[in-house]
PDB file of C-alpha atoms and ligand atoms in Angstrom:
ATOM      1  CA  UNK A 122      20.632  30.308  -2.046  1.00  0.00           C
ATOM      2  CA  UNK A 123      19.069  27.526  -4.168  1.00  0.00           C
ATOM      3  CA  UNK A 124      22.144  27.950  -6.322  1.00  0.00           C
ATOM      4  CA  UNK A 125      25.075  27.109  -4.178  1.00  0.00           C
ATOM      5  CA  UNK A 126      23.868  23.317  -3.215  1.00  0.00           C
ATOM      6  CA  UNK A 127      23.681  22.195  -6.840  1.00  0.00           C
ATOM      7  CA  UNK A 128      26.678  23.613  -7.516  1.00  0.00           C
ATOM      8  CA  UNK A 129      28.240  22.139  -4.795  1.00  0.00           C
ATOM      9  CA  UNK A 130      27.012  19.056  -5.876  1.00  0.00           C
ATOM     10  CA  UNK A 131      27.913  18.783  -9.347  1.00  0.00           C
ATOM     11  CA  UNK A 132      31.624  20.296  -8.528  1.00  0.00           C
ATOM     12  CA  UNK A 133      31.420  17.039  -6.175  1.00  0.00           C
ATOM     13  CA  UNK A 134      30.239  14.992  -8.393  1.00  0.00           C
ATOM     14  CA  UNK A 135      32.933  15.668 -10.884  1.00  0.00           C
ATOM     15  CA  UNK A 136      35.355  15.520  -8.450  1.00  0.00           C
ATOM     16  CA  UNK A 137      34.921  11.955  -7.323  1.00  0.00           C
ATOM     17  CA  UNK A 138      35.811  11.365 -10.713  1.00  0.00           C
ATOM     18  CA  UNK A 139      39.462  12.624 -10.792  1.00  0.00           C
ATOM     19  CA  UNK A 140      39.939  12.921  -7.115  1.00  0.00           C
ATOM     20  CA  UNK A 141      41.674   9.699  -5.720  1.00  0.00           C
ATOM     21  CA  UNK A 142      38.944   8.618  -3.258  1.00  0.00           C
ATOM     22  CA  UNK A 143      39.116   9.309   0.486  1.00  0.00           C
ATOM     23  CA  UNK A 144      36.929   8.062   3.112  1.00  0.00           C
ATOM     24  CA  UNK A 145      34.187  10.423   3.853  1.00  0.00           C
ATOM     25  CA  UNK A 146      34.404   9.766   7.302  1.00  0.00           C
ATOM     26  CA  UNK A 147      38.234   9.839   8.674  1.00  0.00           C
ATOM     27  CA  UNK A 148      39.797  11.153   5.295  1.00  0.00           C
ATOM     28  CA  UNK A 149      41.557   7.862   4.928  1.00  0.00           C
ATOM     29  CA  UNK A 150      43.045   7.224   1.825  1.00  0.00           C
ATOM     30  CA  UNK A 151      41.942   4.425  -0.865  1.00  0.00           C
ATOM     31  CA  UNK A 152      38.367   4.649  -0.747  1.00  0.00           C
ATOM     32  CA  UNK A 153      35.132   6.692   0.030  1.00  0.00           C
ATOM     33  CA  UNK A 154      33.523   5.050   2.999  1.00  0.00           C
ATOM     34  CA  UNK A 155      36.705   2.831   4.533  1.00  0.00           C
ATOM     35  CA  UNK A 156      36.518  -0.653   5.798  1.00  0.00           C
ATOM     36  CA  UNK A 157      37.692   0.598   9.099  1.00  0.00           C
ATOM     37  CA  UNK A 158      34.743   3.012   9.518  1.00  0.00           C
ATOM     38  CA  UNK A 159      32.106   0.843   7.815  1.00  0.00           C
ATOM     39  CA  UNK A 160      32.632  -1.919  10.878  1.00  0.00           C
ATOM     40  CA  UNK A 161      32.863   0.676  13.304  1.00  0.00           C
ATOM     41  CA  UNK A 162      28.851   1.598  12.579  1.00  0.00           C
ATOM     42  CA  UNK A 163      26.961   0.145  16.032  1.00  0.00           C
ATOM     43  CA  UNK A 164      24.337  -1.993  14.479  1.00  0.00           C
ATOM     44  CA  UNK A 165      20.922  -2.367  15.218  1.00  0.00           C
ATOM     45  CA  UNK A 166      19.990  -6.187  16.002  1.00  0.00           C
ATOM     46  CA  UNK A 167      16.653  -6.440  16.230  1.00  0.00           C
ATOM     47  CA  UNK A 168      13.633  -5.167  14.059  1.00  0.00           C
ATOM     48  CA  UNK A 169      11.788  -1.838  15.404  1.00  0.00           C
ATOM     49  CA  UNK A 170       8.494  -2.284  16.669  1.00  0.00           C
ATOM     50  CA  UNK A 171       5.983  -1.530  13.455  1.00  0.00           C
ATOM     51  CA  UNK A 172       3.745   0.307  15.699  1.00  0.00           C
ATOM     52  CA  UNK A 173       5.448   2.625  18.156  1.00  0.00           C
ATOM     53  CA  UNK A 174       9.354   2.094  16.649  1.00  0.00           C
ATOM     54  CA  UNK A 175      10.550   1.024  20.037  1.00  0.00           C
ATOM     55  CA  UNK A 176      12.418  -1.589  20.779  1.00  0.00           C
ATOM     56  CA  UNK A 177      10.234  -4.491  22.713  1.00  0.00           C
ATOM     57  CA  UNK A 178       9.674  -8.270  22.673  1.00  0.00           C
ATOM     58  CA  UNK A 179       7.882  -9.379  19.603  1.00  0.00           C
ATOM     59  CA  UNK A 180       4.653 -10.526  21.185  1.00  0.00           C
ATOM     60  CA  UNK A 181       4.685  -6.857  23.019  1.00  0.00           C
ATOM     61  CA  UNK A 182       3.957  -5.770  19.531  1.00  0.00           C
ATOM     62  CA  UNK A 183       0.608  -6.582  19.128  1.00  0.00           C
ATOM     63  CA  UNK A 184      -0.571  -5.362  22.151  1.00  0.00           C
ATOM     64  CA  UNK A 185       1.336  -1.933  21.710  1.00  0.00           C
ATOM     65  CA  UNK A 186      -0.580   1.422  21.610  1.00  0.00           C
ATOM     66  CA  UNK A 187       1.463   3.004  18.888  1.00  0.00           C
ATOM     67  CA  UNK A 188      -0.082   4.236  15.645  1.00  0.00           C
ATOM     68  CA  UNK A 189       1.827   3.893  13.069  1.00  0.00           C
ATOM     69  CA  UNK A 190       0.263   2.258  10.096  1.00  0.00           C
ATOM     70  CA  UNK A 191       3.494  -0.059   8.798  1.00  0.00           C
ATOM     71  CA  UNK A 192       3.248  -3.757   8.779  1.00  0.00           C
ATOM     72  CA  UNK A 193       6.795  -4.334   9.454  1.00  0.00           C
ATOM     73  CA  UNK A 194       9.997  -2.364   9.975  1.00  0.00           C
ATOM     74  CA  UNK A 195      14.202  -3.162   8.992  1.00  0.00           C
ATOM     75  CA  UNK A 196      16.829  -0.801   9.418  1.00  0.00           C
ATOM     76  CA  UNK A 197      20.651  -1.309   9.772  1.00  0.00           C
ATOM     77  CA  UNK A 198      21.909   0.885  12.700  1.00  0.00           C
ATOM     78  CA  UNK A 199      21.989   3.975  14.692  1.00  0.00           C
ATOM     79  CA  UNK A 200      21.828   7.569  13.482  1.00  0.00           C
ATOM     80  CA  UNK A 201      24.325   8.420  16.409  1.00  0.00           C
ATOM     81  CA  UNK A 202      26.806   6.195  15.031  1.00  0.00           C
ATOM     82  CA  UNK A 203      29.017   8.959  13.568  1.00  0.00           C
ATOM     83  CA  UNK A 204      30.664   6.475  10.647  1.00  0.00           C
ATOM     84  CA  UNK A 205      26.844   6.217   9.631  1.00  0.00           C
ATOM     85  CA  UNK A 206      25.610   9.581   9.881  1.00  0.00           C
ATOM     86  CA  UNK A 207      28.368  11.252   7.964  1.00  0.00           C
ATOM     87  CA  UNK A 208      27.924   8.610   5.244  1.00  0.00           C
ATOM     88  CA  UNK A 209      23.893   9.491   4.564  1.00  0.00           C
ATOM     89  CA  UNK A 210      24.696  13.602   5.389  1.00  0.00           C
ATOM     90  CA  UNK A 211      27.190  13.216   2.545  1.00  0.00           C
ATOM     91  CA  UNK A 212      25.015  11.792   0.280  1.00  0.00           C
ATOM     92  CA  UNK A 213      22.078  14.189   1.208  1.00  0.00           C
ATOM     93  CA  UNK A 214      23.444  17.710   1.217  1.00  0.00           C
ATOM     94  CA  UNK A 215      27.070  17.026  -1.289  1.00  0.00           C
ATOM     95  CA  UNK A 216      25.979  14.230  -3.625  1.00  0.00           C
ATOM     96  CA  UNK A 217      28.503  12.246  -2.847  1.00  0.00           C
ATOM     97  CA  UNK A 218      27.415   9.078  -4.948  1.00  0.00           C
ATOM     98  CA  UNK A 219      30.775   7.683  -5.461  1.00  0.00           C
ATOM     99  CA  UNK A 220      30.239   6.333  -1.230  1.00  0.00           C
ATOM    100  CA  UNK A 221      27.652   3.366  -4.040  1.00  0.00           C
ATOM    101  CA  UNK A 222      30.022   0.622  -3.772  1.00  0.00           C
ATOM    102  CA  UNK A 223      31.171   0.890  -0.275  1.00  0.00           C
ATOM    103  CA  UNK A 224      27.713   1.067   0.945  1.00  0.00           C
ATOM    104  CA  UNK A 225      26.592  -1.867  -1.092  1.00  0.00           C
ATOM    105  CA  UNK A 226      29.262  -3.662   0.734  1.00  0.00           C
ATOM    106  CA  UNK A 227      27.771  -2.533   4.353  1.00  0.00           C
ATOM    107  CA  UNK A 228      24.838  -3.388   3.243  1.00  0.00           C
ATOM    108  CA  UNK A 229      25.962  -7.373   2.548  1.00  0.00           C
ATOM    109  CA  UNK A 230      27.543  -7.771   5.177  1.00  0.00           C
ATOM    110  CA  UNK A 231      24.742  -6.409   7.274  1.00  0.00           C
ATOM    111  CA  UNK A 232      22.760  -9.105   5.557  1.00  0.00           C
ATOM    112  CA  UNK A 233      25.258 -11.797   6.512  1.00  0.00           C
ATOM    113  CA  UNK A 234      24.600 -11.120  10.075  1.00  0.00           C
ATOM    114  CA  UNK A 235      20.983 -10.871  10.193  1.00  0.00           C
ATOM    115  CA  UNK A 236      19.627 -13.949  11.328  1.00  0.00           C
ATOM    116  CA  UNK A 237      16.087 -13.278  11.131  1.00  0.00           C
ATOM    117  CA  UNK A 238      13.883 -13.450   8.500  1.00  0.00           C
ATOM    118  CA  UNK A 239      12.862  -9.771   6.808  1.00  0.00           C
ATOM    119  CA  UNK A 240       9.323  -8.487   8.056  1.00  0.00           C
ATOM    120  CA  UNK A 241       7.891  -8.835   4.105  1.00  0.00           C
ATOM    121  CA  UNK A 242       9.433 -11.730   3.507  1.00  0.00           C
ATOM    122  CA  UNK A 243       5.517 -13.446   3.373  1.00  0.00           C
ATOM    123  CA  UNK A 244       4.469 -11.350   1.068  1.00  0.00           C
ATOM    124  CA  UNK A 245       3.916 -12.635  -2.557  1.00  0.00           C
ATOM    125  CA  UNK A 246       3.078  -8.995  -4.593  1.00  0.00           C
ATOM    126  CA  UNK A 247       5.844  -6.700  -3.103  1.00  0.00           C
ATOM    127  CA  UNK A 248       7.051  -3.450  -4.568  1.00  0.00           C
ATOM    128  CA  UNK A 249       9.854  -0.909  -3.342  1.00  0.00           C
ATOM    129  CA  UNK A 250       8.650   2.968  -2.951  1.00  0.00           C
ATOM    130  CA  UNK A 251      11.763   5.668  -2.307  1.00  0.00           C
ATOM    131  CA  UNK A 252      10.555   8.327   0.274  1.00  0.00           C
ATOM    132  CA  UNK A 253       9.810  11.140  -2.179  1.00  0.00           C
ATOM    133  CA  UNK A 254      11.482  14.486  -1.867  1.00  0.00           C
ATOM    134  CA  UNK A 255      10.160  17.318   0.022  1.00  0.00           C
ATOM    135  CA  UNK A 256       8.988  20.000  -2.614  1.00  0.00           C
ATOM    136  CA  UNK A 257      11.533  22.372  -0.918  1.00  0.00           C
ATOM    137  CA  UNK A 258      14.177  20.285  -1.396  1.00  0.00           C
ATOM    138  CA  UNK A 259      13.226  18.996  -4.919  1.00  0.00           C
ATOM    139  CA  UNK A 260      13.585  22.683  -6.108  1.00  0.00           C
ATOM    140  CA  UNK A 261      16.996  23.195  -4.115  1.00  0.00           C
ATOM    141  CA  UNK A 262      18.564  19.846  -5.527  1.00  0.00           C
ATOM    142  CA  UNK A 263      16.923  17.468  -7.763  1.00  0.00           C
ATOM    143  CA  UNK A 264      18.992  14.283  -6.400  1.00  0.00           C
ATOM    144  CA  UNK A 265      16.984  11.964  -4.195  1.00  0.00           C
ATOM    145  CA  UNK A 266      18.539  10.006  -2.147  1.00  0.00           C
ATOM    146  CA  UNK A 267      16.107   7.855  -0.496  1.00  0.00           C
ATOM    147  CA  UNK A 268      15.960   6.503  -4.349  1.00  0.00           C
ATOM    148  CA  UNK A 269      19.697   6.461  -4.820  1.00  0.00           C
ATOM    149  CA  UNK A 270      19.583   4.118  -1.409  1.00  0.00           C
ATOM    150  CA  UNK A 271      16.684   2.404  -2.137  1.00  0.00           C
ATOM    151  CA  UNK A 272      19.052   1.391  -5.664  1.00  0.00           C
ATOM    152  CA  UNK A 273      21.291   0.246  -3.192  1.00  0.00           C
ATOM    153  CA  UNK A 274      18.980  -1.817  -1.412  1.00  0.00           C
ATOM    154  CA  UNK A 275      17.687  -3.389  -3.923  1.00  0.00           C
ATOM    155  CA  UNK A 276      20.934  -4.654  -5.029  1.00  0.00           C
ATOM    156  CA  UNK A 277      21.958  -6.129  -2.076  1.00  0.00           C
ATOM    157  CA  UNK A 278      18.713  -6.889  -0.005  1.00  0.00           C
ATOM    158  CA  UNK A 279      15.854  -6.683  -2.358  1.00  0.00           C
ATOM    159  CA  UNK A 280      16.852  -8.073  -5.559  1.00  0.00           C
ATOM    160  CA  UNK A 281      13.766  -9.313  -7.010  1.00  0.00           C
ATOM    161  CA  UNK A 282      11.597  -6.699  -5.954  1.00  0.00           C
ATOM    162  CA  UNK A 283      10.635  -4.123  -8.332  1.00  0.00           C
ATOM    163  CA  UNK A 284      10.352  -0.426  -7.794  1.00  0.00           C
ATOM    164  CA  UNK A 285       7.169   0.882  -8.022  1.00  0.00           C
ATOM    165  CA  UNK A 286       7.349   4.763  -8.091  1.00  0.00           C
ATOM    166  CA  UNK A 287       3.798   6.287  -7.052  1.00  0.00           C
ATOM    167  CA  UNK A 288       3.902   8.599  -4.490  1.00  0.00           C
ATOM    168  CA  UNK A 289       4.757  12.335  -4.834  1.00  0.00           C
ATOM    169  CA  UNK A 290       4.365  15.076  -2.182  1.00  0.00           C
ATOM    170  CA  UNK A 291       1.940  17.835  -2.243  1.00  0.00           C
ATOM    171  CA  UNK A 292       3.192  20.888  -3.492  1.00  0.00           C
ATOM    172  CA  UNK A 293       5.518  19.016  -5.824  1.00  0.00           C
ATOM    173  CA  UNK A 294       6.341  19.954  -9.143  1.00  0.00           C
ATOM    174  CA  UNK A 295       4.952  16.319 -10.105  1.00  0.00           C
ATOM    175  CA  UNK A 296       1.746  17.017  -8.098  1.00  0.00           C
ATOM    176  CA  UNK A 297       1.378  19.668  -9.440  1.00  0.00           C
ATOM    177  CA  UNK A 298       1.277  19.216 -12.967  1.00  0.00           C
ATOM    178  CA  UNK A 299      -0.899  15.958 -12.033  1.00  0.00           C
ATOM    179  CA  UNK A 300      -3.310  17.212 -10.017  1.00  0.00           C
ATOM    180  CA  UNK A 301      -4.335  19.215 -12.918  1.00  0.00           C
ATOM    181  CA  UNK A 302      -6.080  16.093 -13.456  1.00  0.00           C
ATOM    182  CA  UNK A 303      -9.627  16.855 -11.902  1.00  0.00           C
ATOM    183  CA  UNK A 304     -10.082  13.364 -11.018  1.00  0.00           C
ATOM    184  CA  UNK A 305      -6.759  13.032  -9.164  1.00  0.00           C
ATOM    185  CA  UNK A 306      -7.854  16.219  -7.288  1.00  0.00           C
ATOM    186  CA  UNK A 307     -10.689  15.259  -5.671  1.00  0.00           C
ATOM    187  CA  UNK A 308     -10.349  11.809  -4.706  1.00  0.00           C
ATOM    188  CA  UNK A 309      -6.549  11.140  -3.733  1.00  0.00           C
ATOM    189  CA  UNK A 310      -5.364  14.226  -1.583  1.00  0.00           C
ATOM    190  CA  UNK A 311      -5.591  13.947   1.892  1.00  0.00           C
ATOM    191  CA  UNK A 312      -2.545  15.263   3.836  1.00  0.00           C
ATOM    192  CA  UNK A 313       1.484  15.639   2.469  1.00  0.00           C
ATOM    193  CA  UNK A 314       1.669  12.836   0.285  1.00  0.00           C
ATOM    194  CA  UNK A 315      -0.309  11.666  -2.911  1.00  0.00           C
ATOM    195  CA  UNK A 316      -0.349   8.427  -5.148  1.00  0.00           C
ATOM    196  CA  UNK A 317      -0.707   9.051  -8.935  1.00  0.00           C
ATOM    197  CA  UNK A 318      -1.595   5.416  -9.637  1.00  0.00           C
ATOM    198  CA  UNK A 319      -3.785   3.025  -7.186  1.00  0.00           C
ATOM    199  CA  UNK A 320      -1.682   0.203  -5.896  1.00  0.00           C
ATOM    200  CA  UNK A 321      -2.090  -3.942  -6.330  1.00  0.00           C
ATOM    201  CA  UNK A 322       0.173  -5.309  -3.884  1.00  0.00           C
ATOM    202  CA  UNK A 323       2.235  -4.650  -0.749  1.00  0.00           C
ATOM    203  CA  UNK A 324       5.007  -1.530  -0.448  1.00  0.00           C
ATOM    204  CA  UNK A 325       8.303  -1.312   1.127  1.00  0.00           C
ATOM    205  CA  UNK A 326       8.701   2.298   1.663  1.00  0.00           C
ATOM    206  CA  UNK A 327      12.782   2.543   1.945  1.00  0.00           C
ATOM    207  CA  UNK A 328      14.154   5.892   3.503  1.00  0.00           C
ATOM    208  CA  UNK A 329      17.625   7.166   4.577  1.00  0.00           C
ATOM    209  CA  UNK A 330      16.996   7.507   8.323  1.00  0.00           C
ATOM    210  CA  UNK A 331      13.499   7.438  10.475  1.00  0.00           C
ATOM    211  CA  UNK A 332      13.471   9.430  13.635  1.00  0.00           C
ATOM    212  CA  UNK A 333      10.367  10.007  15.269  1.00  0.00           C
ATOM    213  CA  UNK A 334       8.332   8.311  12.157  1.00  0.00           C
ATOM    214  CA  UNK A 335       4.940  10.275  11.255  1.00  0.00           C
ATOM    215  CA  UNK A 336       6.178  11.373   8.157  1.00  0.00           C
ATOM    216  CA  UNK A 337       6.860   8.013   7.208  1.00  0.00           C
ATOM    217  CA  UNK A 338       3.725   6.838   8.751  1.00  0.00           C
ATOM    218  CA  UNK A 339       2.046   9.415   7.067  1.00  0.00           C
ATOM    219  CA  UNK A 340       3.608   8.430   3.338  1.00  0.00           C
ATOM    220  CA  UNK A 341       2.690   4.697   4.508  1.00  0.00           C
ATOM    221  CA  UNK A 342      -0.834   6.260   4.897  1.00  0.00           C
ATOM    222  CA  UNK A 343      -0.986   7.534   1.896  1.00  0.00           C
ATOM    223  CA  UNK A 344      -0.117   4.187  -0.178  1.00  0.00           C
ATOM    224  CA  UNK A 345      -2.695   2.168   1.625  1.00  0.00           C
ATOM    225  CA  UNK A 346      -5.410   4.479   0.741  1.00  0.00           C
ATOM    226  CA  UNK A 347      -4.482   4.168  -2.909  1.00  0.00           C
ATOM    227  CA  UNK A 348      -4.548   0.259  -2.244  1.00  0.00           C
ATOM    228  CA  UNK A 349      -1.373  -0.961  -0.637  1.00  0.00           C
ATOM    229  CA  UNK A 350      -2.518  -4.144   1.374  1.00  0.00           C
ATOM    230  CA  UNK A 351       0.950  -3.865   3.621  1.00  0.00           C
ATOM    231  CA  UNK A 352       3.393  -1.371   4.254  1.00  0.00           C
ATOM    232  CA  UNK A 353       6.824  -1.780   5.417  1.00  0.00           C
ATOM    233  CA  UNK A 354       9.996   0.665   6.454  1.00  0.00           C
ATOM    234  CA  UNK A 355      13.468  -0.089   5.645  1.00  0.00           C
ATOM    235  CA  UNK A 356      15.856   2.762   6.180  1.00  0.00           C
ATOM    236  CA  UNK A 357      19.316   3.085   6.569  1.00  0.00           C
ATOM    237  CA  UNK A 358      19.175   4.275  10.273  1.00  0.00           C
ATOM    238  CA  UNK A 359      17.457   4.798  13.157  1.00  0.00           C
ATOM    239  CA  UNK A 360      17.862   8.101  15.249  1.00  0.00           C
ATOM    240  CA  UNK A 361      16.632   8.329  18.790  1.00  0.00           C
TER     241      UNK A 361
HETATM  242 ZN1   ZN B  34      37.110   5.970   7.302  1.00  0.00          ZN
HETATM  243 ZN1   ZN B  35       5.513  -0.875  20.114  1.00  0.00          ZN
END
């Protein structure tokens, strides 16, 4: 069982090497996300609420009831967008890494059109944090690809912002060979997720898609009790 997804992805892997590329969404020759799919994704236009992830006036925002704990949240556009969500499901369950340069391309282009500012972009100490991996799926496969995205982020949206990678999940195999640490033990777990270092400065916490958003509020959690002044959410997609 934990066998056949690696293998899957490495076979896939090493096919995207000698395998003329073919879009992973219509099958279209010439490359692995086409042009024609990439401008078919239905963007999102206008930054989530950072407190409830709806979609309301600005100055609603600070009178909103939500809980989440992020400062700020970006995405690109919607998980039902079916160019969109067979590019991230690709990545996530086949490894199918070669989709880099195509998405970087989305990804500028997405840029181009934005025409307000980012929801960090006062921040002066700013560092990017990939979602980690589930435990479960760290065992099964190994390949991250809220990092691998996050690399693609920060080529495109987020150049001078370094990654800072601090936070594991419990359970882990990085946890756990941490947490051995008796120090670590007793102060810094509370709940799924854990940071192995405190942290001087603000996080943006980057994520292939958010849906209803307490496990990401819950990671954001996490960083601000090891010292993260702000936390913000940047994900591929949004899903309803
Ligand atoms: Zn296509
Ligand atoms: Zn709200």
């Amino acid at each position: 069982m934990s066998i056949i997804p690696s293998v899957r992805r490495i076979a896939s892997r090493t096919l995207d090497l000698f395998y003329p590329a073919s879009c992973v969404n219509c099958g279209a020759g010439g490359s692995w996300w086409c042009n024609r799919c990439r401008s078919r994704v239905e963007l999102v236009t206008q930054d989530p609420c950072p407190r409830c992830m709806g979609f309301h006036p600005q100055q609603a925002s600070a009178h909103c009831h939500g809980t989440f704990q992020f400062c700020g949240i970006a995405t690109t556009g919607y998980y039902h967008s079916k160019p969109l969500r067979k590019l991230i499901t690709e990545v996530k369950y086949n490894g199918v890494t070669a989709t880099g340069q195509d998405l970087e391309r989305y990804l500028s282009y997405v840029l181009n059109t934005r025409t307000r500012s980012f929801p960090w972009a006062q921040e002066s100490s700013l560092f990017i944090q990939p979602m980690p991996l589930a435990p479960e799926r760290e065992r099964e496969r190994g390949f991250n690809q809220a990092a691998w995205i996050a690399d693609r982020f920060k080529r495109t949206w987020l150049q001078d912002i370094p990654m800072l990678d601090v936070l594991v999940r419990h359970g882990s195999v990085t946890a756990q060979a941490t947490l051995q640490d008796k120090l670590l033990r007793t102060s810094n777990v509370q709940g799924d997720f854990i940071a192995l270092t405190p942290v001087r400065g603000s996080m943006i916490l980057v994520d292939d898609v958010v849906t209803t958003g307490s496990t990401a509020s819950e990671a954001a959690r996490a960083l601000i009790r090891a010292g993260a002044y702000n936390v913000y959410l940047l994900t591929l997609a949004i899903g309803k």
